[in-house]
mmCIF file of C-alpha atoms in Angstrom:
data_model
loop_
_atom_site.group_PDB
_atom_site.id
_atom_site.type_symbol
_atom_site.label_atom_id
_atom_site.label_comp_id
_atom_site.label_asym_id
_atom_site.label_seq_id
_atom_site.Cartn_x
_atom_site.Cartn_y
_atom_site.Cartn_z
ATOM 1 C CA MET K 1 15.492 -42.788 2.256
ATOM 2 C CA ALA K 2 16.588 -39.459 3.744
ATOM 3 C CA GLU K 3 16.532 -39.125 7.494
ATOM 4 C CA GLN K 4 13.635 -37.071 8.787
ATOM 5 C CA ILE K 5 13.031 -35.127 11.949
ATOM 6 C CA LEU K 6 9.952 -33.304 13.132
ATOM 7 C CA GLU K 7 9.756 -29.518 13.143
ATOM 8 C CA GLY K 8 6.551 -28.854 15.035
ATOM 9 C CA SER K 9 4.222 -31.509 13.616
ATOM 10 C CA GLN K 10 5.758 -31.623 10.137
ATOM 11 C CA PRO K 11 8.519 -34.033 9.012
ATOM 12 C CA VAL K 12 11.693 -32.400 7.682
ATOM 13 C CA ASP K 13 13.773 -34.010 4.928
ATOM 14 C CA LEU K 14 17.366 -33.548 6.107
ATOM 15 C CA SER K 15 18.720 -34.191 2.612
ATOM 16 C CA LYS K 16 17.077 -30.923 1.540
ATOM 17 C CA HIS K 17 17.197 -29.088 4.867
ATOM 18 C CA PRO K 18 20.408 -30.107 6.708
ATOM 19 C CA SER K 19 19.728 -27.496 9.377
ATOM 20 C CA GLY K 20 16.434 -29.218 10.217
ATOM 21 C CA ILE K 21 14.668 -25.878 9.700
ATOM 22 C CA VAL K 22 12.287 -25.107 6.829
ATOM 23 C CA PRO K 23 11.587 -21.411 6.070
ATOM 24 C CA THR K 24 7.946 -20.502 5.516
ATOM 25 C CA LEU K 25 6.784 -18.344 2.601
ATOM 26 C CA GLN K 26 4.841 -15.539 4.274
ATOM 27 C CA ASN K 27 3.991 -13.070 1.551
ATOM 28 C CA ILE K 28 4.075 -12.787 -2.253
ATOM 29 C CA VAL K 29 3.024 -9.471 -3.814
ATOM 30 C CA SER K 30 2.688 -8.676 -7.514
ATOM 31 C CA THR K 31 1.267 -5.908 -9.688
ATOM 32 C CA VAL K 32 -0.558 -6.178 -13.016
ATOM 33 C CA ASN K 33 -2.343 -3.866 -15.452
ATOM 34 C CA LEU K 34 -5.788 -5.102 -16.555
ATOM 35 C CA ASP K 35 -5.658 -2.576 -19.437
ATOM 36 C CA CYS K 36 -9.182 -1.250 -18.960
ATOM 37 C CA LYS K 37 -11.045 1.227 -16.768
ATOM 38 C CA LEU K 38 -13.074 -0.314 -13.962
ATOM 39 C CA ASP K 39 -16.316 0.661 -12.220
ATOM 40 C CA LEU K 40 -15.379 -0.100 -8.641
ATOM 41 C CA LYS K 41 -18.924 0.331 -7.310
ATOM 42 C CA ALA K 42 -20.218 -2.249 -9.792
ATOM 43 C CA ILE K 43 -17.443 -4.669 -8.883
ATOM 44 C CA ALA K 44 -18.132 -4.304 -5.162
ATOM 45 C CA LEU K 45 -21.870 -4.906 -5.685
ATOM 46 C CA GLN K 46 -21.515 -7.923 -7.972
ATOM 47 C CA ALA K 47 -18.463 -9.733 -6.661
ATOM 48 C CA ARG K 48 -18.354 -11.871 -3.563
ATOM 49 C CA ASN K 49 -15.900 -11.072 -0.783
ATOM 50 C CA ALA K 50 -15.364 -7.535 -2.115
ATOM 51 C CA GLU K 51 -15.180 -4.352 -0.027
ATOM 52 C CA TYR K 52 -15.232 -0.759 -1.298
ATOM 53 C CA ASN K 53 -15.169 2.361 0.850
ATOM 54 C CA PRO K 54 -13.839 5.225 -1.322
ATOM 55 C CA LYS K 55 -13.692 7.582 1.654
ATOM 56 C CA ARG K 56 -11.114 5.337 3.281
ATOM 57 C CA PHE K 57 -9.247 3.790 0.341
ATOM 58 C CA ALA K 58 -9.456 4.284 -3.431
ATOM 59 C CA ALA K 59 -9.566 0.594 -4.337
ATOM 60 C CA VAL K 60 -11.787 -2.454 -4.057
ATOM 61 C CA ILE K 61 -10.395 -4.986 -1.595
ATOM 62 C CA MET K 62 -11.207 -8.487 -2.816
ATOM 63 C CA ARG K 63 -10.418 -11.702 -0.970
ATOM 64 C CA ILE K 64 -10.307 -15.364 -1.951
ATOM 65 C CA ARG K 65 -10.466 -17.984 0.791
ATOM 66 C CA GLU K 66 -8.663 -20.795 -1.031
ATOM 67 C CA PRO K 67 -5.859 -20.110 -1.594
ATOM 68 C CA LYS K 68 -6.080 -17.361 1.020
ATOM 69 C CA THR K 69 -5.154 -14.184 -0.870
ATOM 70 C CA THR K 70 -6.130 -10.520 -1.155
ATOM 71 C CA ALA K 71 -6.215 -8.170 -4.153
ATOM 72 C CA LEU K 72 -6.378 -4.373 -4.357
ATOM 73 C CA ILE K 73 -8.238 -3.319 -7.523
ATOM 74 C CA PHE K 74 -8.068 0.297 -8.735
ATOM 75 C CA ALA K 75 -10.364 2.167 -11.157
ATOM 76 C CA SER K 76 -7.412 2.700 -13.514
ATOM 77 C CA GLY K 77 -7.210 -1.062 -14.086
ATOM 78 C CA LYS K 78 -4.131 -1.517 -11.915
ATOM 79 C CA MET K 79 -4.233 -4.439 -9.499
ATOM 80 C CA VAL K 80 -2.007 -5.564 -6.648
ATOM 81 C CA SER K 81 -2.263 -9.312 -5.987
ATOM 82 C CA ILE K 82 -0.586 -12.608 -6.841
ATOM 83 C CA LEU K 83 -3.168 -14.716 -8.670
ATOM 84 C CA PHE K 84 -4.719 -14.454 -12.124
ATOM 85 C CA PHE K 85 -7.986 -15.683 -10.522
ATOM 86 C CA TYR K 86 -8.791 -12.048 -9.743
ATOM 87 C CA ALA K 87 -8.425 -11.023 -13.394
ATOM 88 C CA ARG K 88 -10.811 -13.837 -14.346
ATOM 89 C CA ILE K 89 -13.339 -12.547 -11.793
ATOM 90 C CA ILE K 90 -13.172 -9.048 -13.316
ATOM 91 C CA GLN K 91 -13.666 -10.527 -16.799
ATOM 92 C CA LYS K 92 -16.741 -12.459 -15.626
ATOM 93 C CA LEU K 93 -18.208 -9.186 -14.321
ATOM 94 C CA GLY K 94 -18.195 -7.850 -17.901
ATOM 95 C CA PHE K 95 -14.963 -5.845 -18.056
ATOM 96 C CA PRO K 96 -12.498 -6.457 -20.947
ATOM 97 C CA ALA K 97 -9.657 -7.189 -18.550
ATOM 98 C CA LYS K 98 -6.319 -8.320 -19.955
ATOM 99 C CA PHE K 99 -3.142 -9.263 -18.125
ATOM 100 C CA LYS K 100 -0.351 -6.807 -18.939
ATOM 101 C CA ASP K 101 2.899 -5.773 -17.267
ATOM 102 C CA PHE K 102 2.803 -8.512 -14.651
ATOM 103 C CA LYS K 103 5.600 -8.104 -12.122
ATOM 104 C CA ILE K 104 6.505 -9.811 -8.864
ATOM 105 C CA GLN K 105 7.269 -7.012 -6.411
ATOM 106 C CA ASN K 106 8.243 -8.976 -3.352
ATOM 107 C CA ILE K 107 8.552 -12.482 -1.927
ATOM 108 C CA VAL K 108 9.063 -12.825 1.815
ATOM 109 C CA GLY K 109 9.930 -15.947 3.789
ATOM 110 C CA SER K 110 10.758 -16.341 7.462
ATOM 111 C CA CYS K 111 12.158 -18.822 9.951
ATOM 112 C CA ASP K 112 13.732 -19.135 13.382
ATOM 113 C CA ALA K 113 17.316 -20.341 13.868
ATOM 114 C CA LYS K 114 16.226 -21.280 17.424
ATOM 115 C CA PHE K 115 19.198 -19.653 19.129
ATOM 116 C CA PRO K 116 20.243 -16.035 19.800
ATOM 117 C CA ILE K 117 22.887 -14.500 17.529
ATOM 118 C CA ARG K 118 25.804 -12.118 18.172
ATOM 119 C CA LEU K 119 25.002 -9.586 15.483
ATOM 120 C CA GLU K 120 28.005 -7.388 16.264
ATOM 121 C CA GLY K 121 30.420 -10.252 15.653
ATOM 122 C CA LEU K 122 28.620 -11.320 12.495
ATOM 123 C CA SER K 123 28.716 -7.778 11.148
ATOM 124 C CA TYR K 124 32.438 -7.422 11.902
ATOM 125 C CA SER K 125 33.423 -10.730 10.277
ATOM 126 C CA HIS K 126 31.152 -10.421 7.241
ATOM 127 C CA GLY K 127 31.290 -6.671 6.727
ATOM 128 C CA ALA K 128 31.378 -6.977 2.929
ATOM 129 C CA PHE K 129 27.867 -8.441 2.985
ATOM 130 C CA CYS K 130 26.362 -6.874 6.108
ATOM 131 C CA SER K 131 24.781 -3.649 7.202
ATOM 132 C CA TYR K 132 24.132 -3.323 10.923
ATOM 133 C CA GLU K 133 23.069 -0.043 12.538
ATOM 134 C CA PRO K 134 21.128 -1.008 15.680
ATOM 135 C CA GLU K 135 20.348 2.625 16.509
ATOM 136 C CA LEU K 136 18.288 2.766 13.282
ATOM 137 C CA PHE K 137 17.035 -0.809 12.882
ATOM 138 C CA PRO K 138 17.558 -3.739 15.276
ATOM 139 C CA GLY K 139 18.122 -6.336 12.551
ATOM 140 C CA LEU K 140 21.298 -7.075 10.632
ATOM 141 C CA ILE K 141 20.852 -6.837 6.847
ATOM 142 C CA TYR K 142 22.828 -9.568 5.063
ATOM 143 C CA ARG K 143 23.000 -9.294 1.251
ATOM 144 C CA MET K 144 23.820 -12.734 -0.108
ATOM 145 C CA LYS K 145 25.433 -12.965 -3.552
ATOM 146 C CA GLN K 146 24.343 -16.483 -4.514
ATOM 147 C CA PRO K 147 21.440 -16.799 -4.554
ATOM 148 C CA LYS K 148 20.866 -13.052 -4.676
ATOM 149 C CA ILE K 149 18.789 -12.805 -1.512
ATOM 150 C CA VAL K 150 18.538 -10.359 1.383
ATOM 151 C CA LEU K 151 18.265 -11.769 4.906
ATOM 152 C CA LEU K 152 17.175 -9.711 7.902
ATOM 153 C CA ILE K 153 18.717 -11.355 10.946
ATOM 154 C CA PHE K 154 17.600 -10.519 14.488
ATOM 155 C CA VAL K 155 19.391 -11.120 17.763
ATOM 156 C CA SER K 156 16.560 -13.448 18.833
ATOM 157 C CA GLY K 157 17.401 -15.827 15.971
ATOM 158 C CA LYS K 158 14.386 -14.818 13.893
ATOM 159 C CA ILE K 159 15.148 -14.328 10.191
ATOM 160 C CA VAL K 160 13.256 -12.729 7.298
ATOM 161 C CA ILE K 161 14.296 -13.786 3.778
ATOM 162 C CA THR K 162 13.386 -11.559 0.830
ATOM 163 C CA GLY K 163 14.309 -11.043 -2.808
ATOM 164 C CA ALA K 164 13.690 -14.421 -4.503
ATOM 165 C CA LYS K 165 13.046 -13.955 -8.230
ATOM 166 C CA VAL K 166 10.385 -15.803 -10.184
ATOM 167 C CA SER K 167 8.992 -15.971 -13.706
ATOM 168 C CA PHE K 168 5.369 -15.470 -14.777
ATOM 169 C CA ALA K 169 4.765 -19.241 -14.849
ATOM 170 C CA MET K 170 6.281 -19.799 -11.405
ATOM 171 C CA ALA K 171 4.095 -17.088 -9.893
ATOM 172 C CA PHE K 172 0.908 -18.922 -10.802
ATOM 173 C CA SER K 173 1.825 -22.317 -9.416
ATOM 174 C CA ILE K 174 -0.197 -23.312 -6.356
ATOM 175 C CA PRO K 175 1.562 -23.890 -4.035
ATOM 176 C CA PRO K 176 4.401 -21.543 -5.104
ATOM 177 C CA SER K 177 6.846 -23.289 -7.415
ATOM 178 C CA PHE K 178 9.776 -25.334 -6.176
ATOM 179 C CA GLN K 179 12.209 -22.785 -7.648
ATOM 180 C CA VAL K 180 10.672 -19.997 -5.561
ATOM 181 C CA ARG K 181 10.986 -22.080 -2.422
ATOM 182 C CA ASP K 182 14.398 -23.485 -3.355
ATOM 183 C CA GLU K 183 15.975 -20.016 -3.570
ATOM 184 C CA THR K 184 14.609 -19.196 -0.140
ATOM 185 C CA TYR K 185 15.645 -22.577 1.289
ATOM 186 C CA THR K 186 19.131 -22.399 -0.262
ATOM 187 C CA ALA K 187 19.726 -18.926 1.144
ATOM 188 C CA PHE K 188 18.896 -20.112 4.652
ATOM 189 C CA GLU K 189 21.026 -23.264 4.412
ATOM 190 C CA ASN K 190 23.925 -21.088 3.178
ATOM 191 C CA ILE K 191 23.650 -18.697 6.104
ATOM 192 C CA TYR K 192 22.899 -21.262 8.824
ATOM 193 C CA PRO K 193 26.526 -22.469 9.355
ATOM 194 C CA VAL K 194 27.569 -18.819 9.598
ATOM 195 C CA LEU K 195 24.918 -18.151 12.224
ATOM 196 C CA THR K 196 26.083 -21.085 14.328
ATOM 197 C CA GLU K 197 29.548 -19.489 14.488
ATOM 198 C CA PHE K 198 28.007 -16.442 16.149
ATOM 199 C CA ARG K 199 25.605 -18.233 18.456
ATOM 200 C CA LYS K 200 25.151 -16.487 21.798
ATOM 201 C CA ASN K 201 25.407 -18.356 25.064
ATOM 202 C CA GLN K 202 21.881 -19.150 26.235
ATOM 203 C CA GLN K 203 22.394 -17.290 29.510
ATOM 204 C CA CYS K 204 22.961 -14.107 27.505
ATOM 205 C CA ARG K 205 19.608 -14.312 25.777
ATOM 206 C CA SER K 206 17.596 -12.673 28.535
ATOM 207 C CA SER K 207 19.757 -9.534 28.385
ATOM 208 C CA SER K 208 18.897 -8.961 24.707
ATOM 209 C CA PRO K 209 15.927 -6.786 23.697
ATOM 210 C CA VAL K 210 14.243 -9.836 22.155
ATOM 211 C CA GLY K 211 10.705 -8.506 22.504
ATOM 212 C CA VAL K 212 11.486 -5.324 20.582
ATOM 213 C CA ASN K 213 13.267 -7.241 17.852
ATOM 214 C CA ASP K 214 10.480 -9.777 17.521
ATOM 215 C CA LYS K 215 8.019 -6.929 16.964
ATOM 216 C CA GLU K 216 10.216 -5.545 14.196
ATOM 217 C CA TYR K 217 10.535 -9.066 12.794
ATOM 218 C CA VAL K 218 6.765 -9.417 12.451
ATOM 219 C CA GLU K 219 6.500 -6.067 10.668
ATOM 220 C CA VAL K 220 9.204 -6.771 8.092
ATOM 221 C CA GLN K 221 7.595 -10.084 7.151
ATOM 222 C CA THR K 222 5.196 -7.833 5.250
ATOM 223 C CA PHE K 223 7.516 -4.986 4.273
ATOM 224 C CA GLY K 224 10.645 -6.971 3.449
ATOM 225 C CA ALA K 225 10.782 -5.392 -0.023
ATOM 226 C CA CYS K 226 12.252 -2.255 1.533
ATOM 227 C CA PHE K 227 15.523 -4.116 2.051
ATOM 228 C CA SER K 228 15.813 -6.057 -1.223
#
């Protein structure tokens, strides 16, 4: 039996996560064409958990509590979401919705290495894979070749992982399929030994603009696709 440690209140299987850290999937966004025109007012009136204010936004915002997800539904039949449940809801409301041109647009994971990182040194030693321009963006962008993943690494030790690829079938597994998570997990385990080489002394941490970087970190958990 693999040794386990606790990260927070959850056990961690060290055979799968040697670092003892398990990245969390934060956001999965996809687009699909329902191949029919939609009456957004009718949808908002008939569907539960649906909001429509055309003066503010030209789409119905529909939410499902379990699993907790949100969809943006446009009159053209275009939809931004992750689950086919929303297409089924539209069908039940009387629209001939299909499921065409499904595409995963972005998958974002995140984790904390739990120590500050010397981004300048990392950028210098791994220049072939890194982009680091702190005057433009406080995170280091690391483009991993295998798996083909982009990691946004912050001086605080916070990391955003984006770019995992999935198939149609994987996208509809609840929870997200093992392959989706494995790409994200593998990318972090690959980069973790590198990060330890550029670990900052703890006494240096207070001199780093950690608060600013953490704010950026929270924002790119949603907009990680910009870097992939």
